[in-house]
Amino acid sequence: MVEGRVLVFLVLLGCINAAKRPNVLVLMVDDLGYGDVGCYDNVTIKTPNIDSLARDGARFTQALAAASTCTPSRAAFLTARYPVRQGMSGGSLGREVILFTAQKGGLPQTEVTLGKVLLEQGYNTSYVGKWHLGVSCERYGDNCHTPMAHGFQYWYGMPMTNVKDFGDDGESVVSAQMPNFFRYLYAVLSGSCLAALVLRSRSRFLFFLMMLVALVATLILLFISCSKIFNSMIMKNGEVHTFLATVPEFRGKSRHGLYGDSVLELDWAVGEILSELRRLGLADDTIVYLTSDNGGHLEERGVAGDVQGGYNGPLRGGKLMGAMEGGIRVPTLLRYPPLVRPGTTIDAPVSLMDLFPTVLSVAGIDMKSTPVGDRTLDGRDLTPLLTGRADRSPHEFLFHYCTDVVHAVRWMENASTTWKVQFYLPNWLPGTERCHFACLCSEARRLETPLIYNIQQDISERRPLPVGSEQYRRVLERCQRARDEHLAGVEAVPDQLTWSQFIWRPSLQPCCTLPYCTCEDPKYPQPY
Ligand SMILES: *[C@@H]1O[C@H](CO)[C@@H](O)[C@H](O)[C@H]1NC(C)=O
Ligand SMILES: *[C@@H]1O[C@H](CO)[C@@H](O)[C@H](O)[C@H]1NC(C)=O
Ligand SMILES: *[C@@H]1O[C@H](CO)[C@@H](O)[C@H](O)[C@H]1NC(C)=O
């Protein structure tokens, strides 16, 4: 089972009639790294279908996700707003992302997604694939956070993400993070049982205490064992449907293990969709946008220690490292023949949050007249860049968050100079540039002396500006001021990932058939 990088297709198909508005097809891949595909210089993986989007449209060399991990990045992508504005930026220790389907937090109803606006404008909308932005609020079935509550008429996909525990090879996220976790848990369990036995006739209190310890250990074990049943599922319009499957046809087909195989599968799937568009005669009326929610996950390993995460090419760092290019700079392509000349390369820094306003602009929808008209949007219209009328980024600054803390600031001083100031660095293991299983934002180190890179000339972040130089002082001062002004303008909103929102709630647990919570899609039967 290849975890964490199942592709995701968010599809918005427009009405082909009337005002000749474009159809919109968004392909968001999970954890795809900057160096994973052919059109981003990977010569050992063949991705002809993805490359065709670059050949026929625009390739962005500096497209940046709003966060270095799924949940906040996707929240920002769909709303064109930094995740802090929705309470989706996450907090400490694992609260960076939604972890259970039975968790109360999620993308708030008050947010307006691209789907919601397009639906209101008469589009037909659907969402296929990974959501990872919450399920229910008060009881299972209210679906308050799901795609259906956010403007999508049809949803078929995973409420969560694909994680190690969902496979059949015995892997688990918990043991990947803490290799001895299960050993300790079993030791505690057997130790407390043994102690209870010995203490039974000596001390009633200690006996019950030991029994309690054993009970808690058993519950933890049960909870983790059930994680697949509780969280690995596909929903159709909010009803639990089936377990996940992997396609065996691509196993062993690449030179890069399971991960490479899934990149090949991804490329095949993109090819199928593109040829269906051509078959329907929609290829030239459709904006096709392909991107990744964050950079490749460097620490991801299989049971045998094989690399199972993406490759970030020349970039430093990876997923969950909010200040590093490898965490946030992602492969991004846009094909739309009426506007974009084939083979366009766009080097100006852009954000994934820009897609939303860009689509509205191409469709001729006046933003002010829509429900997003009343709020701060962080995304910008990219049509001037796409058509070649402009070569500068529409952003003067971009803020690179890790949870609700700005770890780095990007300053587009002019068309040829972009600075990046790092205020934090990931808490790497000594002598390496990675963490154990994943770097946590909360464990990042604040730098006494921030690092500044001329990111256009130094893509790998290896040659910081000399500290104390005139240039260093000037850039630091400007970026600090921009960050402080930006933060002062961010309104406080309820945090969707506090501990109380975060804990598992039985009343929210999706369960298709009692008592085992398992079922099958008759169309795709699984050997479970
Ligand atoms: C191509 O991508 C694979 C899969 O991530 C990676 O292992 C490999 O190093 C990349 N090769 C090149 C030449 O970039
Ligand atoms: C498209 O949207 C309209 C109105 O919202 C709805 O009646 C129709 O069933 C939708 N079509 C599809 C194919 O979803
Ligand atoms: C852009 O900014 C850099 C750094 O301040 C400066 O050296 C350069 O001359 C500027 N370029 C243009 C075209 O203004």
Coordinates of C-alpha atoms and ligand atoms in Angstrom, one line a residue:
M1 CA 0.0 0.0 0.0
V2 CA 1.4 3.3 -1.0
E3 CA 0.4 5.8 1.6
G4 CA 0.0 9.5 1.8
R5 CA 0.3 10.2 -1.9
V6 CA -2.8 8.9 -3.5
L7 CA -3.8 11.4 -6.1
V8 CA -6.6 13.6 -5.7
F9 CA -8.9 15.0 -8.3
L10 CA -11.0 17.9 -7.6
V11 CA -13.2 18.4 -10.5
L12 CA -15.3 21.4 -11.3
L13 CA -17.1 21.0 -14.6
G14 CA -18.6 24.1 -15.9
C15 CA -21.8 24.5 -17.9
I16 CA -20.6 24.4 -21.5
N17 CA -23.5 26.5 -22.7
A18 CA -24.4 30.2 -22.5
A19 CA -21.6 32.7 -21.8
K20 CA -18.8 30.4 -22.9
R21 CA -17.3 30.2 -19.5
P22 CA -14.4 27.8 -19.1
N23 CA -14.7 24.4 -17.6
V24 CA -12.4 24.0 -14.7
L25 CA -10.5 20.8 -13.9
V26 CA -8.2 20.8 -10.9
L27 CA -5.9 18.0 -10.2
M28 CA -4.3 18.2 -6.8
V29 CA -1.7 15.5 -6.1
D30 CA -0.8 14.6 -2.6
D31 CA 2.9 15.1 -1.5
L32 CA 4.2 15.3 -5.1
G33 CA 7.8 16.7 -5.0
Y34 CA 9.3 19.4 -7.2
G35 CA 11.6 16.8 -8.8
D36 CA 9.2 14.0 -9.3
V37 CA 8.0 14.5 -12.8
G38 CA 9.6 14.8 -16.2
C39 CA 8.8 18.5 -16.9
Y40 CA 10.6 19.3 -13.7
D41 CA 13.8 17.7 -14.9
N42 CA 13.3 14.2 -13.7
V43 CA 15.0 12.0 -16.3
T44 CA 14.4 8.6 -14.6
I45 CA 10.6 8.8 -14.3
K46 CA 8.5 9.1 -17.5
T47 CA 5.4 11.2 -17.0
P48 CA 4.4 12.1 -20.6
N49 CA 0.8 13.0 -19.7
I50 CA 1.8 15.4 -17.0
D51 CA 4.5 16.8 -19.2
S52 CA 1.9 17.4 -22.0
L53 CA 0.3 20.0 -19.7
A54 CA 3.7 21.9 -19.6
R55 CA 4.1 21.5 -23.4
D56 CA 0.6 22.8 -24.1
G57 CA 0.4 25.4 -21.4
A58 CA 2.3 27.1 -18.6
R59 CA 4.8 25.6 -16.2
F60 CA 5.3 27.5 -12.9
T61 CA 8.8 27.3 -11.5
Q62 CA 8.0 29.1 -8.3
A63 CA 4.5 28.0 -7.2
L64 CA 4.1 28.0 -3.5
A65 CA 1.7 26.2 -1.2
A66 CA 0.3 28.2 1.7
A67 CA 1.5 25.4 4.1
S68 CA 3.9 22.5 4.1
T69 CA 1.3 20.0 5.0
C70 CA -2.1 18.8 3.6
T71 CA -4.9 20.1 5.8
P72 CA -3.9 23.8 6.0
S73 CA -2.6 23.8 2.5
R74 CA -5.8 22.5 1.1
A75 CA -7.9 24.8 3.2
A76 CA -6.0 27.8 1.8
F77 CA -6.1 26.5 -1.7
L78 CA -9.9 26.2 -1.7
T79 CA -10.5 29.5 -0.1
A80 CA -7.6 31.7 -1.4
R81 CA -6.9 32.6 2.2
Y82 CA -4.1 31.8 4.6
P83 CA -5.1 28.9 6.9
V84 CA -4.8 31.2 10.0
R85 CA -7.8 33.1 8.7
Q86 CA -10.0 30.0 8.9
G87 CA -8.6 28.5 12.2
M88 CA -7.1 25.7 10.0
S89 CA -3.4 26.4 10.6
G90 CA -3.0 23.7 13.2
G91 CA -1.1 23.6 16.4
S92 CA 1.4 21.5 18.2
L93 CA 2.1 17.8 18.2
G94 CA 0.2 16.1 15.4
R95 CA -2.5 18.8 15.4
E96 CA -1.0 20.1 12.1
V97 CA -3.5 17.9 10.2
I98 CA -6.8 16.3 10.8
L99 CA -6.2 12.8 12.1
F100 CA -9.6 11.1 12.5
T101 CA -12.8 11.1 10.7
A102 CA -14.6 11.5 14.1
Q103 CA -13.0 14.8 14.9
K104 CA -15.1 17.9 15.4
G105 CA -12.9 20.5 13.7
G106 CA -12.8 21.2 10.0
L107 CA -13.2 23.9 7.3
P108 CA -15.9 26.2 8.8
Q109 CA -19.2 26.8 7.1
T110 CA -18.4 30.5 7.1
E111 CA -15.6 30.0 4.6
V112 CA -16.4 30.4 0.9
T113 CA -14.7 28.0 -1.4
L114 CA -14.1 28.1 -5.1
G115 CA -16.7 25.4 -5.4
K116 CA -19.3 27.5 -3.6
V117 CA -18.8 30.5 -5.8
L118 CA -18.9 28.5 -9.0
L119 CA -22.0 26.6 -7.9
E120 CA -23.7 29.9 -7.3
Q121 CA -22.7 31.1 -10.7
G122 CA -24.4 28.2 -12.3
Y123 CA -21.6 25.7 -12.6
N124 CA -22.0 22.0 -11.9
T125 CA -19.4 21.1 -9.4
S126 CA -18.0 17.8 -8.1
Y127 CA -15.1 16.7 -5.9
V128 CA -13.4 13.4 -6.3
G129 CA -10.6 12.2 -4.0
K130 CA -8.9 13.2 -0.8
W131 CA -10.6 15.9 1.3
H132 CA -8.9 16.0 4.7
L133 CA -10.8 19.1 5.9
G134 CA -13.2 17.5 8.4
V135 CA -16.4 15.5 8.2
S136 CA -19.1 16.3 10.8
C137 CA -19.7 18.9 13.6
E138 CA -22.3 17.6 16.0
R139 CA -23.2 14.1 15.0
Y140 CA -22.2 11.7 12.3
G141 CA -24.1 12.5 9.1
D142 CA -24.4 16.2 9.5
N143 CA -21.5 16.5 7.0
C144 CA -20.9 20.1 8.0
H145 CA -17.3 20.1 6.8
T146 CA -17.5 17.9 3.8
P147 CA -17.3 19.0 0.1
M148 CA -21.2 18.9 0.0
A149 CA -21.2 21.7 2.6
H150 CA -18.7 23.6 0.6
G151 CA -20.3 23.9 -2.8
F152 CA -19.8 20.6 -4.4
Q153 CA -22.8 18.8 -5.7
Y154 CA -21.1 15.4 -5.9
W155 CA -18.3 13.9 -3.8
Y156 CA -16.6 10.6 -4.1
G157 CA -13.5 10.2 -2.1
M158 CA -11.6 9.9 1.1
P159 CA -12.6 12.1 4.0
M160 CA -9.1 11.6 5.4
T161 CA -5.8 11.0 3.8
N162 CA -4.2 7.8 3.0
V163 CA -1.9 6.7 5.9
K164 CA 0.4 3.8 6.6
D165 CA -2.1 2.0 8.8
F166 CA -4.5 1.5 5.9
G167 CA -2.2 -0.9 4.1
D168 CA -2.0 -4.6 4.7
D169 CA 1.7 -4.7 5.4
G170 CA 1.5 -4.1 9.1
E171 CA 2.9 -0.5 8.9
S172 CA 1.6 2.2 11.2
V173 CA 2.1 5.9 11.6
V174 CA 2.5 5.5 15.3
S175 CA 5.4 3.0 15.0
A176 CA 7.0 5.1 12.2
Q177 CA 7.1 8.0 14.6
M178 CA 8.0 6.1 17.7
P179 CA 9.6 2.8 16.6
N180 CA 9.4 1.3 20.1
F181 CA 5.8 2.4 20.8
F182 CA 4.2 -1.0 20.5
R183 CA 7.0 -2.8 22.3
Y184 CA 6.5 -0.4 25.3
L185 CA 2.8 -0.7 25.1
Y186 CA 2.9 -4.5 25.2
A187 CA 5.5 -4.3 28.0
V188 CA 3.1 -2.0 30.0
L189 CA 0.2 -4.3 29.3
S190 CA 1.9 -7.6 30.3
G191 CA 3.7 -5.9 33.2
S192 CA 0.5 -4.5 34.7
C193 CA -1.3 -7.8 34.2
L194 CA 1.5 -9.7 35.9
A195 CA 1.7 -7.1 38.7
A196 CA -2.1 -7.3 39.2
L197 CA -1.8 -11.0 39.5
V198 CA 1.0 -10.8 42.1
L199 CA -0.7 -8.0 44.0
R200 CA -4.2 -9.5 44.0
S201 CA -4.0 -10.8 47.5
R202 CA -1.8 -8.1 49.0
S203 CA -3.3 -4.8 48.1
R204 CA -6.7 -4.2 46.7
F205 CA -5.8 -0.6 45.7
L206 CA -2.6 -1.6 43.8
F207 CA -4.5 -4.4 42.2
F208 CA -7.2 -2.1 40.8
L209 CA -4.5 0.4 39.8
M210 CA -2.7 -2.2 37.8
M211 CA -5.9 -3.4 36.2
L212 CA -6.7 0.2 35.3
V213 CA -3.3 0.6 33.6
A214 CA -3.9 -2.7 31.7
L215 CA -7.3 -1.4 30.6
V216 CA -6.0 1.9 29.3
A217 CA -3.2 0.1 27.4
T218 CA -5.7 -2.3 25.9
L219 CA -7.9 0.6 24.8
I220 CA -5.0 2.4 23.2
L221 CA -4.1 -0.7 21.4
L222 CA -7.7 -1.3 20.2
F223 CA -8.0 2.3 19.1
I224 CA -4.9 2.1 17.0
S225 CA -5.9 -1.2 15.6
C226 CA -9.3 0.2 14.6
S227 CA -7.8 3.2 12.9
K228 CA -8.1 1.6 9.5
I229 CA -11.8 0.7 10.0
F230 CA -12.5 4.1 11.4
N231 CA -10.6 6.3 9.0
S232 CA -9.8 4.4 5.8
M233 CA -12.9 4.8 3.7
I234 CA -14.3 6.3 0.7
M235 CA -17.5 8.3 0.9
K236 CA -20.1 9.0 -1.7
N237 CA -22.0 12.2 -1.0
G238 CA -21.3 11.8 2.7
E239 CA -22.2 8.2 3.1
V240 CA -19.5 5.7 3.9
H241 CA -18.9 3.5 1.1
T242 CA -15.9 1.3 0.9
F243 CA -12.3 0.7 1.8
L244 CA -9.3 1.9 -0.2
A245 CA -7.6 0.0 -2.9
T246 CA -4.3 0.1 -4.7
V247 CA -3.9 -0.7 -8.3
P248 CA -1.6 -3.7 -8.8
E249 CA -0.9 -2.9 -12.4
F250 CA 1.8 -0.4 -11.6
R251 CA 3.7 -2.4 -9.0
G252 CA 7.3 -2.7 -9.8
K253 CA 7.0 -0.7 -13.0
S254 CA 9.3 2.2 -12.1
R255 CA 13.0 2.3 -11.1
H256 CA 12.0 4.0 -7.8
G257 CA 10.1 1.5 -5.8
L258 CA 6.5 1.9 -4.7
Y259 CA 6.7 5.6 -4.8
G260 CA 7.9 5.7 -8.4
D261 CA 5.2 3.2 -9.3
S262 CA 2.5 5.5 -7.9
V263 CA 3.9 8.4 -9.9
L264 CA 3.5 6.3 -13.0
E265 CA 0.0 5.5 -11.9
L266 CA -0.7 9.2 -11.4
D267 CA 0.6 10.0 -14.9
W268 CA -1.6 7.3 -16.4
A269 CA -4.7 8.6 -14.5
V270 CA -3.9 12.2 -15.7
G271 CA -3.7 10.8 -19.3
E272 CA -7.1 9.1 -19.0
I273 CA -8.7 12.3 -17.8
L274 CA -7.1 14.4 -20.5
S275 CA -8.1 12.0 -23.2
E276 CA -11.7 11.9 -21.9
L277 CA -11.7 15.7 -22.1
R278 CA -10.6 15.5 -25.7
R279 CA -13.1 12.8 -26.5
L280 CA -15.9 15.1 -25.2
G281 CA -14.5 18.0 -27.2
L282 CA -13.8 20.0 -24.1
A283 CA -10.0 20.1 -24.2
D284 CA -9.9 23.7 -25.4
D285 CA -12.6 25.1 -23.2
T286 CA -11.2 23.7 -20.0
I287 CA -8.7 25.2 -17.6
V288 CA -6.6 22.2 -16.5
Y289 CA -4.6 22.9 -13.4
L290 CA -2.3 20.4 -11.8
T291 CA -0.4 20.9 -8.5
S292 CA 0.6 19.3 -5.3
D293 CA -0.6 20.2 -1.8
N294 CA 3.0 20.3 -0.4
G295 CA 6.5 19.1 -1.1
G296 CA 7.8 15.5 -1.1
H297 CA 8.0 13.8 2.3
L298 CA 11.7 13.1 2.8
E299 CA 11.4 10.9 5.8
E300 CA 8.8 8.5 4.5
R301 CA 10.1 4.9 4.5
G302 CA 8.6 1.5 4.0
V303 CA 9.0 -1.4 6.4
A304 CA 12.2 -2.4 4.6
G305 CA 13.6 1.1 4.9
D306 CA 12.9 1.9 1.2
V307 CA 12.3 5.5 0.2
Q308 CA 8.5 6.1 -0.1
G309 CA 8.4 9.8 -0.2
G310 CA 8.8 12.3 -3.1
Y311 CA 11.9 13.9 -4.5
N312 CA 12.3 17.6 -4.3
G313 CA 15.0 18.1 -6.9
P314 CA 17.3 21.0 -6.2
L315 CA 15.2 22.2 -3.3
R316 CA 16.2 22.0 0.3
G317 CA 13.9 20.3 2.9
G318 CA 10.5 18.7 2.4
K319 CA 7.0 18.3 3.7
L320 CA 6.3 19.8 7.1
M321 CA 9.3 22.1 6.9
G322 CA 7.4 25.4 6.5
A323 CA 10.5 27.6 6.0
M324 CA 12.1 25.4 3.4
E325 CA 11.6 25.5 -0.3
G326 CA 11.2 21.7 -0.4
G327 CA 8.2 21.9 1.8
I328 CA 6.3 24.5 -0.1
R329 CA 7.5 24.9 -3.7
V330 CA 5.6 22.4 -5.8
P331 CA 5.2 21.4 -9.5
T332 CA 2.3 23.4 -11.0
L333 CA 1.0 23.4 -14.5
L334 CA -1.9 25.2 -16.2
R335 CA -3.3 24.5 -19.6
Y336 CA -5.9 26.8 -21.1
P337 CA -5.3 27.3 -24.9
P338 CA -7.5 30.4 -25.3
L339 CA -5.2 32.3 -22.9
V340 CA -1.9 30.6 -22.4
R341 CA 0.6 30.0 -25.2
P342 CA 2.0 26.5 -25.3
G343 CA 5.4 26.0 -23.6
T344 CA 5.1 29.1 -21.4
T345 CA 7.4 29.2 -18.4
I346 CA 6.5 31.4 -15.5
D347 CA 9.3 32.1 -13.1
A348 CA 7.6 34.8 -11.0
P349 CA 6.6 33.6 -7.5
V350 CA 2.9 32.7 -7.3
S351 CA 0.8 31.0 -4.7
L352 CA -1.6 28.1 -5.0
M353 CA -4.1 30.4 -3.4
D354 CA -4.1 32.4 -6.8
L355 CA -6.1 29.8 -8.6
F356 CA -9.4 30.8 -7.1
P357 CA -9.3 34.5 -8.2
T358 CA -7.7 33.5 -11.5
V359 CA -10.6 31.2 -12.4
L360 CA -13.1 33.9 -11.5
S361 CA -11.3 36.4 -13.6
V362 CA -11.1 34.0 -16.6
A363 CA -14.8 33.2 -16.2
G364 CA -15.6 36.9 -16.1
I365 CA -17.1 36.7 -12.7
D366 CA -16.9 39.9 -10.7
M367 CA -15.5 38.9 -7.3
K368 CA -17.3 41.8 -5.5
S369 CA -20.7 40.3 -6.5
T370 CA -19.9 36.9 -5.0
P371 CA -19.9 35.9 -1.3
V372 CA -16.1 36.3 -1.2
G373 CA -16.4 39.9 -2.0
D374 CA -16.6 40.8 1.7
R375 CA -13.4 39.3 2.9
T376 CA -9.6 39.5 2.7
L377 CA -8.3 37.2 -0.1
D378 CA -4.7 36.4 -0.1
G379 CA -4.8 34.9 -3.7
R380 CA -4.3 37.1 -6.7
D381 CA -5.4 37.0 -10.3
L382 CA -2.7 35.4 -12.5
T383 CA -4.2 36.2 -15.9
P384 CA -1.6 39.0 -16.6
L385 CA 1.2 36.5 -16.0
L386 CA -0.5 33.7 -17.9
T387 CA -1.1 35.9 -21.0
G388 CA 2.4 37.3 -20.9
R389 CA 1.1 40.9 -20.3
A390 CA 3.1 40.9 -17.1
D391 CA 6.2 39.3 -15.8
R392 CA 6.1 40.3 -12.2
S393 CA 4.4 38.4 -9.4
P394 CA 1.1 39.9 -8.3
H395 CA 2.4 39.5 -4.7
E396 CA 4.8 41.8 -3.1
F397 CA 5.1 39.5 -0.1
L398 CA 4.3 35.9 0.6
F399 CA 4.2 34.6 4.1
H400 CA 5.4 31.0 4.7
Y401 CA 3.5 29.7 7.7
C402 CA 4.1 26.6 9.8
T403 CA 0.9 26.3 11.9
D404 CA 0.1 29.9 12.9
V405 CA 3.7 31.1 13.0
V406 CA 5.3 32.8 10.0
H407 CA 8.6 30.8 9.5
A408 CA 9.7 32.7 6.5
V409 CA 8.8 35.7 4.3
R410 CA 9.3 36.1 0.6
W411 CA 9.8 39.5 -0.8
M412 CA 9.4 40.1 -4.5
E413 CA 11.4 43.3 -4.6
N414 CA 11.4 43.6 -8.4
A415 CA 11.1 41.4 -11.5
S416 CA 14.6 40.0 -11.1
T417 CA 15.1 39.9 -7.3
T418 CA 13.2 37.8 -4.8
W419 CA 14.4 37.5 -1.2
K420 CA 13.5 34.9 1.3
V421 CA 14.0 35.5 5.0
Q422 CA 13.9 32.4 7.2
F423 CA 13.0 33.1 10.8
Y424 CA 12.9 29.5 11.8
L425 CA 14.6 26.3 10.8
P426 CA 13.3 22.7 11.2
N427 CA 14.6 20.8 14.2
W428 CA 16.7 18.4 12.1
L429 CA 18.4 15.4 13.6
P430 CA 22.1 16.3 14.2
G431 CA 24.2 16.1 11.0
T432 CA 21.2 15.7 8.7
E433 CA 18.5 17.7 7.0
R434 CA 15.6 15.6 8.1
C435 CA 13.7 14.7 11.2
H436 CA 12.7 11.3 12.4
F437 CA 9.4 10.7 10.8
A438 CA 8.3 14.2 10.1
C439 CA 9.4 17.6 11.3
L440 CA 6.9 19.3 13.5
C441 CA 6.3 23.0 13.2
S442 CA 6.1 23.3 16.9
E443 CA 9.6 21.9 17.3
A444 CA 11.2 24.2 14.8
R445 CA 14.1 26.4 16.1
R446 CA 13.7 30.2 16.0
L447 CA 16.8 31.7 14.6
E448 CA 18.5 34.5 16.6
T449 CA 19.9 35.7 13.4
P450 CA 17.5 35.1 10.5
L451 CA 18.9 33.7 7.2
I452 CA 18.3 35.6 4.0
Y453 CA 18.6 34.1 0.5
N454 CA 18.4 35.6 -3.0
I455 CA 16.1 32.8 -3.9
Q456 CA 16.0 33.4 -7.6
Q457 CA 19.8 32.9 -7.8
D458 CA 20.1 30.4 -5.0
I459 CA 17.3 28.0 -5.4
S460 CA 18.9 25.5 -3.0
E461 CA 19.2 28.0 -0.1
R462 CA 22.9 27.4 0.4
R463 CA 24.4 30.9 0.2
P464 CA 22.8 33.3 2.7
L465 CA 23.5 37.0 2.6
P466 CA 26.4 38.0 4.9
V467 CA 24.9 39.0 8.2
G468 CA 25.4 42.7 8.9
S469 CA 25.8 43.7 5.3
E470 CA 23.8 46.8 4.2
Q471 CA 21.7 44.5 2.0
Y472 CA 21.0 42.1 4.9
R473 CA 19.8 44.9 7.2
R474 CA 17.6 46.4 4.5
V475 CA 15.9 43.2 3.5
L476 CA 15.4 42.0 7.1
E477 CA 13.9 45.2 8.2
R478 CA 11.5 45.4 5.2
C479 CA 10.4 41.7 5.6
Q480 CA 10.0 42.0 9.4
R481 CA 7.8 45.1 8.9
A482 CA 5.8 43.3 6.2
R483 CA 5.3 40.3 8.4
D484 CA 4.2 42.4 11.4
E485 CA 1.8 44.4 9.3
H486 CA 0.3 41.2 7.8
L487 CA -0.1 39.6 11.2
A488 CA -1.8 42.7 12.6
G489 CA -4.4 42.4 9.9
V490 CA -5.2 38.7 10.6
E491 CA -8.4 38.5 12.6
A492 CA -8.7 36.0 15.5
V493 CA -11.0 33.1 14.6
P494 CA -11.9 29.9 16.4
D495 CA -9.2 27.4 16.1
Q496 CA -10.5 24.2 14.4
L497 CA -7.7 22.0 15.7
T498 CA -7.5 22.7 19.4
W499 CA -7.3 19.6 21.6
S500 CA -11.0 19.7 22.4
Q501 CA -11.9 19.9 18.7
F502 CA -9.3 17.3 17.9
I503 CA -10.2 14.4 20.2
W504 CA -12.0 11.4 18.8
R505 CA -15.7 11.5 19.4
P506 CA -17.7 8.2 19.0
S507 CA -20.8 10.2 18.0
L508 CA -19.0 11.5 15.0
Q509 CA -17.7 8.2 13.9
P510 CA -18.7 7.2 10.3
C511 CA -19.8 3.6 10.3
C512 CA -21.6 2.1 7.3
T513 CA -22.9 -1.1 8.8
L514 CA -23.0 -2.0 12.5
P515 CA -21.3 -3.5 14.3
Y516 CA -18.1 -3.9 12.2
C517 CA -18.3 -0.6 10.2
T518 CA -17.1 -2.4 7.0
C519 CA -18.8 -2.4 3.6
E520 CA -18.0 -2.6 0.0
D521 CA -18.7 -0.7 -3.2
P522 CA -20.3 -3.4 -5.4
K523 CA -18.5 -1.8 -8.4
Y524 CA -15.1 -2.2 -6.8
P525 CA -15.2 -5.2 -4.6
Q526 CA -12.2 -5.6 -2.2
P527 CA -10.7 -8.7 -0.8
Y528 CA -11.4 -7.6 2.8
Ligands
LIG1 C1 13.0 11.0 -10.1 O1 12.0 10.8 -9.1 C2 12.2 9.7 -8.3 C3 11.0 9.4 -7.5 O2 10.8 10.4 -6.5 C4 13.5 9.9 -7.5 O3 13.7 8.8 -6.7 C5 14.6 10.1 -8.4 O4 15.8 10.5 -7.7 C6 14.3 11.2 -9.5 N1 15.4 11.2 -10.4 C7 15.9 12.3 -11.0 C8 17.0 12.1 -11.9 O5 15.6 13.4 -10.7
LIG2 C1 -26.2 20.5 -12.5 O1 -26.8 21.5 -11.6 C2 -28.2 21.6 -11.7 C3 -28.6 22.8 -10.9 O2 -27.8 23.0 -9.7 C4 -28.8 20.3 -11.3 O3 -30.2 20.4 -11.4 C5 -28.3 19.2 -12.1 O4 -28.8 18.0 -11.7 C6 -26.8 19.2 -12.1 N1 -26.3 18.2 -13.1 C7 -25.4 17.3 -12.7 C8 -25.0 16.4 -13.8 O5 -24.9 17.2 -11.6
LIG3 C1 16.1 44.9 -8.2 O1 16.5 44.9 -6.9 C2 17.9 44.7 -6.7 C3 18.1 44.6 -5.2 O2 17.8 45.8 -4.6 C4 18.7 45.7 -7.4 O3 20.1 45.4 -7.2 C5 18.3 45.7 -8.9 O4 19.0 46.8 -9.5 C6 16.9 45.9 -9.1 N1 16.5 45.7 -10.5 C7 15.7 46.5 -11.1 C8 15.5 46.1 -12.5 O5 15.2 47.4 -10.6

